[in-house]
Short mmCIF file of C-alpha atoms and ligand atoms in Angstrom, two decimals:
data_model
loop_
_atom_site.label_atom_id
_atom_site.label_comp_id
_atom_site.label_asym_id
_atom_site.label_seq_id
_atom_site.Cartn_x
_atom_site.Cartn_y
_atom_site.Cartn_z
CA MET A 102 8.58 -12.46 95.68
CA LYS A 103 8.00 -14.54 92.32
CA ARG A 104 10.14 -14.36 89.82
CA ASN A 105 9.67 -12.50 86.10
CA ASN A 106 7.58 -14.63 84.41
CA CYS A 107 3.91 -14.61 85.27
CA VAL A 108 2.04 -10.90 86.29
CA ASN A 109 -0.43 -12.69 89.21
CA CYS A 110 -4.31 -11.47 88.04
CA GLU A 111 -4.20 -9.30 90.74
CA GLU A 112 -1.17 -7.63 89.47
CA CYS A 113 -1.74 -6.93 85.77
CA GLY A 114 -2.58 -3.71 84.59
CA PHE A 115 -5.92 -4.96 84.00
CA ALA A 116 -6.59 -6.32 87.31
CA GLU A 117 -9.38 -3.30 87.86
CA LEU A 118 -10.66 -4.30 85.13
CA CYS A 119 -10.78 -7.94 85.10
CA SER A 120 -11.62 -8.47 89.33
CA ALA A 121 -14.71 -6.38 88.78
CA TYR A 122 -16.39 -8.17 85.33
CA LEU A 123 -14.26 -11.03 85.11
CA PHE A 124 -13.98 -12.75 88.58
CA ARG A 125 -16.08 -10.67 90.31
CA GLN A 126 -19.43 -10.17 87.96
CA LYS A 127 -19.12 -12.10 85.82
CA ASP A 128 -20.94 -9.61 82.95
CA PRO A 129 -21.63 -11.01 79.54
CA LEU A 130 -20.56 -8.62 77.76
CA PHE A 131 -16.62 -7.98 78.72
CA ILE A 132 -16.05 -11.57 78.93
CA ARG A 133 -17.33 -11.80 75.13
CA ASN A 134 -14.17 -9.31 74.83
CA LEU A 135 -11.75 -10.96 76.85
CA GLU A 136 -10.04 -13.23 75.32
CA THR A 137 -7.43 -14.75 78.33
CA LYS A 138 -3.85 -16.73 78.10
CA LYS A 139 -3.83 -16.54 74.14
CA LYS A 140 -0.11 -18.32 73.72
CA ILE A 141 2.09 -16.50 71.19
CA ALA A 142 5.64 -18.36 70.25
CA ARG A 143 8.45 -16.77 70.43
CA GLY A 144 9.70 -14.78 67.15
CA GLU A 145 6.27 -14.46 66.15
CA TYR A 146 4.25 -10.81 66.20
CA ILE A 147 1.60 -9.97 68.23
CA TYR A 148 1.49 -6.83 66.29
CA ARG A 149 2.63 -5.61 62.96
CA ARG A 150 3.36 -1.77 61.40
CA GLY A 151 0.32 -1.00 59.40
CA GLU A 152 -2.75 -3.48 60.87
CA LYS A 153 -5.47 -2.31 62.09
CA ILE A 154 -5.33 -2.69 66.21
CA ASP A 155 -8.67 -2.38 68.12
CA GLU A 156 -7.67 -4.39 70.85
CA LEU A 157 -5.05 -3.80 74.24
CA TYR A 158 -3.05 -6.37 75.19
CA ALA A 159 -1.70 -7.10 79.38
CA LEU A 160 1.50 -8.90 78.78
CA ARG A 161 1.02 -11.61 80.90
CA SER A 162 4.29 -13.93 81.04
CA GLY A 163 7.71 -13.54 79.80
CA ALA A 164 8.85 -10.29 77.23
CA ALA A 165 8.44 -8.59 74.45
CA LYS A 166 10.10 -6.49 72.07
CA VAL A 167 9.63 -2.95 70.64
CA TYR A 168 10.69 -1.80 67.29
CA ASP A 169 10.61 1.16 65.83
CA ALA A 170 9.00 1.89 61.82
CA ARG A 171 12.78 1.77 61.41
CA GLY A 172 13.26 -1.98 62.41
CA GLN A 173 14.82 -0.21 65.01
CA LEU A 174 14.51 -1.85 69.11
CA MET A 175 13.23 0.71 71.13
CA GLY A 176 11.32 -1.06 73.83
CA ILE A 177 10.58 -3.95 75.65
CA VAL A 178 7.10 -5.00 77.27
CA LEU A 179 7.26 -6.65 80.46
CA PRO A 180 4.43 -8.56 82.68
CA GLY A 181 1.81 -6.66 83.79
CA GLN A 182 2.05 -4.04 81.19
CA VAL A 183 -0.83 -3.16 78.30
CA MET A 184 0.36 -2.37 74.71
CA GLY A 185 -1.73 -1.43 71.51
CA VAL A 186 -2.39 2.19 73.85
CA GLU A 187 -0.63 4.05 70.97
CA GLU A 188 -2.95 2.72 68.72
CA LEU A 189 -6.34 3.49 69.65
CA HIS A 190 -6.38 7.02 68.86
CA ILE A 191 -5.46 5.78 65.14
CA GLY A 192 -5.93 2.32 64.79
CA TYR A 193 -3.49 0.47 63.32
CA SER A 194 0.00 0.00 64.56
CA GLN A 195 3.22 1.66 64.00
CA GLN A 196 4.66 -0.80 66.00
CA ASP A 197 6.45 -4.48 65.50
CA ILE A 198 5.76 -5.91 68.54
CA GLN A 199 7.56 -9.48 68.36
CA ALA A 200 7.14 -12.10 71.89
CA ALA A 201 11.31 -12.22 72.95
CA THR A 202 9.86 -15.25 74.77
CA GLU A 203 7.46 -17.75 74.63
CA ILE A 204 4.30 -15.27 76.12
CA GLU A 205 0.88 -15.41 77.16
CA VAL A 206 -1.38 -11.80 76.36
CA CYS A 207 -4.87 -11.44 77.45
CA VAL A 208 -6.87 -9.25 74.59
CA LEU A 209 -10.04 -6.93 75.48
CA ARG A 210 -11.07 -5.74 71.67
CA SER A 211 -11.56 -2.26 71.84
CA ASP A 212 -13.88 -1.60 69.24
CA HIS A 213 -17.64 -1.87 71.67
CA PHE A 214 -15.81 0.76 75.07
CA TYR A 215 -18.79 2.39 74.35
CA GLU A 216 -20.94 0.38 74.99
CA MET A 217 -19.49 -1.66 78.07
CA SER A 218 -19.33 2.60 79.69
CA GLN A 219 -22.04 2.34 79.54
CA LEU A 220 -23.28 -0.15 81.20
CA MET A 221 -20.69 -1.17 82.70
CA PRO A 222 -19.80 1.56 85.95
CA GLY A 223 -16.72 2.29 86.79
CA PHE A 224 -15.50 1.07 83.15
CA THR A 225 -14.37 4.80 81.85
CA ASP A 226 -12.46 4.74 85.28
CA PHE A 227 -9.97 1.86 84.61
CA ILE A 228 -9.62 2.75 81.06
CA VAL A 229 -8.81 5.36 81.29
CA ARG A 230 -6.24 4.83 84.63
CA ILE A 231 -4.88 1.99 82.21
CA LEU A 232 -3.86 4.70 79.13
CA SER A 233 -2.92 7.14 81.90
CA ARG A 234 -0.67 4.84 83.95
CA SER A 235 0.68 3.00 80.15
CA ALA A 236 1.92 7.11 79.57
CA GLN A 237 3.14 7.37 83.06
CA GLU A 238 5.78 4.28 81.72
CA LYS A 239 6.66 6.11 78.86
CA GLN A 240 7.86 8.97 80.00
CA GLN A 241 9.88 7.20 82.86
CA PHE A 242 11.70 5.73 80.24
CA ILE A 243 12.19 9.13 77.47
CA SER A 244 13.62 10.14 81.29
CA VAL A 245 16.57 7.64 81.00
CA LEU A 246 17.51 7.35 76.88
CA THR A 247 17.60 11.70 77.22
CA LYS A 248 20.75 10.84 79.83
CA SER A 249 23.65 12.16 78.35
CA ASP A 250 25.52 10.64 80.97
CA THR A 251 26.59 6.59 79.79
CA LEU A 252 26.92 5.38 83.35
CA GLN A 253 23.90 7.46 84.17
CA LYS A 254 21.58 6.35 81.87
CA VAL A 255 22.97 2.49 82.54
CA GLN A 256 22.15 2.83 86.00
CA TYR A 257 18.77 4.87 86.27
CA PHE A 258 17.84 2.08 83.33
CA LEU A 259 18.31 -0.63 86.17
CA GLN A 260 16.70 1.13 88.58
CA LEU A 261 13.49 1.88 86.52
CA LEU A 262 14.04 -2.39 85.92
CA SER A 263 13.76 -3.12 89.47
CA ARG A 264 11.10 -0.28 89.81
CA THR A 265 9.43 -2.11 87.26
CA TYR A 266 9.20 -6.01 88.59
CA LYS A 267 8.07 -4.15 91.97
CA GLU A 268 5.22 -2.70 91.27
CA TYR A 269 3.89 -5.67 88.78
CA GLY A 270 4.61 -7.70 92.12
CA PHE A 271 8.41 -9.00 90.94
CA GLU A 272 11.75 -10.20 92.53
CA HIS A 273 13.09 -6.63 91.90
CA LEU A 274 16.60 -7.03 92.98
CA ASN A 275 18.06 -9.77 91.79
CA LEU A 276 16.94 -8.37 88.24
CA GLU A 277 16.77 -10.86 85.04
CA LEU A 278 17.59 -8.91 81.42
CA PRO A 279 14.79 -10.86 80.05
CA ILE A 280 16.23 -8.69 76.01
CA SER A 281 20.66 -10.14 75.83
CA LYS A 282 23.20 -7.57 76.79
CA LYS A 283 23.38 -6.52 72.58
CA GLU A 284 19.48 -5.72 72.67
CA LEU A 285 19.49 -3.69 75.88
CA ALA A 286 22.46 -1.83 74.18
CA GLN A 287 20.79 -0.66 71.18
CA VAL A 288 17.65 0.34 74.14
CA LEU A 289 19.57 2.64 75.85
CA GLY A 290 21.53 3.88 71.79
CA ILE A 291 24.89 3.14 72.86
CA SER A 292 27.33 0.29 71.97
CA ILE A 293 28.09 -2.95 73.40
CA SER A 294 30.97 -1.73 74.53
CA THR A 295 29.97 1.13 76.48
CA LEU A 296 27.42 -0.82 78.04
CA SER A 297 30.44 -3.82 79.26
CA ARG A 298 31.94 -0.77 79.97
CA ALA A 299 28.97 1.25 81.97
CA LEU A 300 28.25 -2.96 83.99
CA ASP A 301 32.36 -3.36 85.21
CA SER A 302 31.68 0.00 86.35
CA LEU A 303 28.73 0.06 88.50
CA LYS A 304 30.15 -3.35 89.56
CA ASP A 305 33.25 -1.96 91.15
CA GLN A 306 31.52 1.11 92.49
CA GLY A 307 29.16 -1.56 94.30
CA ILE A 308 25.87 -0.73 92.75
CA ILE A 309 25.31 -3.79 91.26
CA SER A 310 26.60 -6.87 91.18
CA MET A 311 26.02 -10.08 88.03
CA LEU A 312 26.29 -13.38 88.69
CA ASN A 313 25.49 -13.91 84.17
CA LYS A 314 25.30 -11.92 81.71
CA LYS A 315 21.44 -12.24 81.88
CA GLU A 316 21.72 -12.02 85.66
CA ILE A 317 21.93 -8.18 87.55
CA THR A 318 21.76 -7.69 91.53
CA LEU A 319 20.86 -4.31 92.66
CA MET A 320 23.47 -3.23 96.44
CA VAL A 321 21.34 -0.49 96.69
CA SER A 322 17.59 0.82 97.15
CA ASP A 323 15.13 1.15 93.70
CA LYS A 324 15.15 5.20 94.31
CA LYS A 325 15.67 7.26 91.38
N1 CMP B 629 -9.36 -12.53 91.81
C1 CMP B 629 -9.77 -14.04 91.19
N2 CMP B 629 -10.98 -14.31 91.06
C2 CMP B 629 -11.47 -15.43 90.45
N3 CMP B 629 -10.56 -16.26 89.70
C3 CMP B 629 -8.61 -15.68 89.82
C4 CMP B 629 -8.53 -13.83 90.01
N4 CMP B 629 -7.09 -14.74 90.17
C5 CMP B 629 -7.24 -14.47 89.32
N5 CMP B 629 -8.34 -15.68 88.86
C6 CMP B 629 -7.95 -16.87 87.62
O1 CMP B 629 -7.31 -18.07 89.10
C7 CMP B 629 -6.20 -18.88 87.96
C8 CMP B 629 -4.86 -18.97 88.71
O2 CMP B 629 -4.08 -19.62 88.22
P1 CMP B 629 -3.73 -18.72 86.51
O3 CMP B 629 -3.04 -17.74 86.56
O4 CMP B 629 -3.71 -19.98 85.89
O5 CMP B 629 -5.07 -17.92 86.11
C9 CMP B 629 -5.77 -17.47 87.31
C10 CMP B 629 -7.24 -16.66 87.02
O6 CMP B 629 -7.69 -17.78 85.61
#
């Protein structure tokens, strides 16, 4: 399996759409509404709070950080995952999404979804599946965040990271943390010293081993 940088088109959140309308049918309406491999420099924003959003984004490579209305880091986006889902119904962003590394995104405009659904068989099903998958991923993340036991929270987070990498076709036992430990502590709502203690404890229990600050090996299966 490859390292966690660039997703294969076949494993990406947009895979069903691109496979049908970009690669197989070469549908002109779809192609007009899709921008592929758009590069965004590290530190730049994919979109910001208050901005009008009429697009879905698939992260192709790199990692992105999600900040809430108070500027609190609240999540990360991994290659293959889709952004912009929550914004579809209100039309503007309530979050800042920032490139944590240099990234590439594929961008699908949403303002012609109705037209596409009328002209392209299967389109609505594919979009519904993208939305459902995104909702499920967020639900899984919430269930990690709501763990009151810190050790469990850190362990389940690493297991969720591992499962997500696996689903999108990446190496999933040797995890490269997409953000710093300080940022990870923020995402989990714990202090950096608590995170360090939890990682040491997981190491002592033989659940993980740590190569360096960013690389963690999971020694057990990726079950919940
Ligand atoms: N199933 C496919 N059929 C045709 N082209 C594809 C398919 N999957 C991926 N590609 C394209 O092949 C390219 C290989 O290099 P890239 O990963 O840069 O970008 C990839 C896509 O643009």
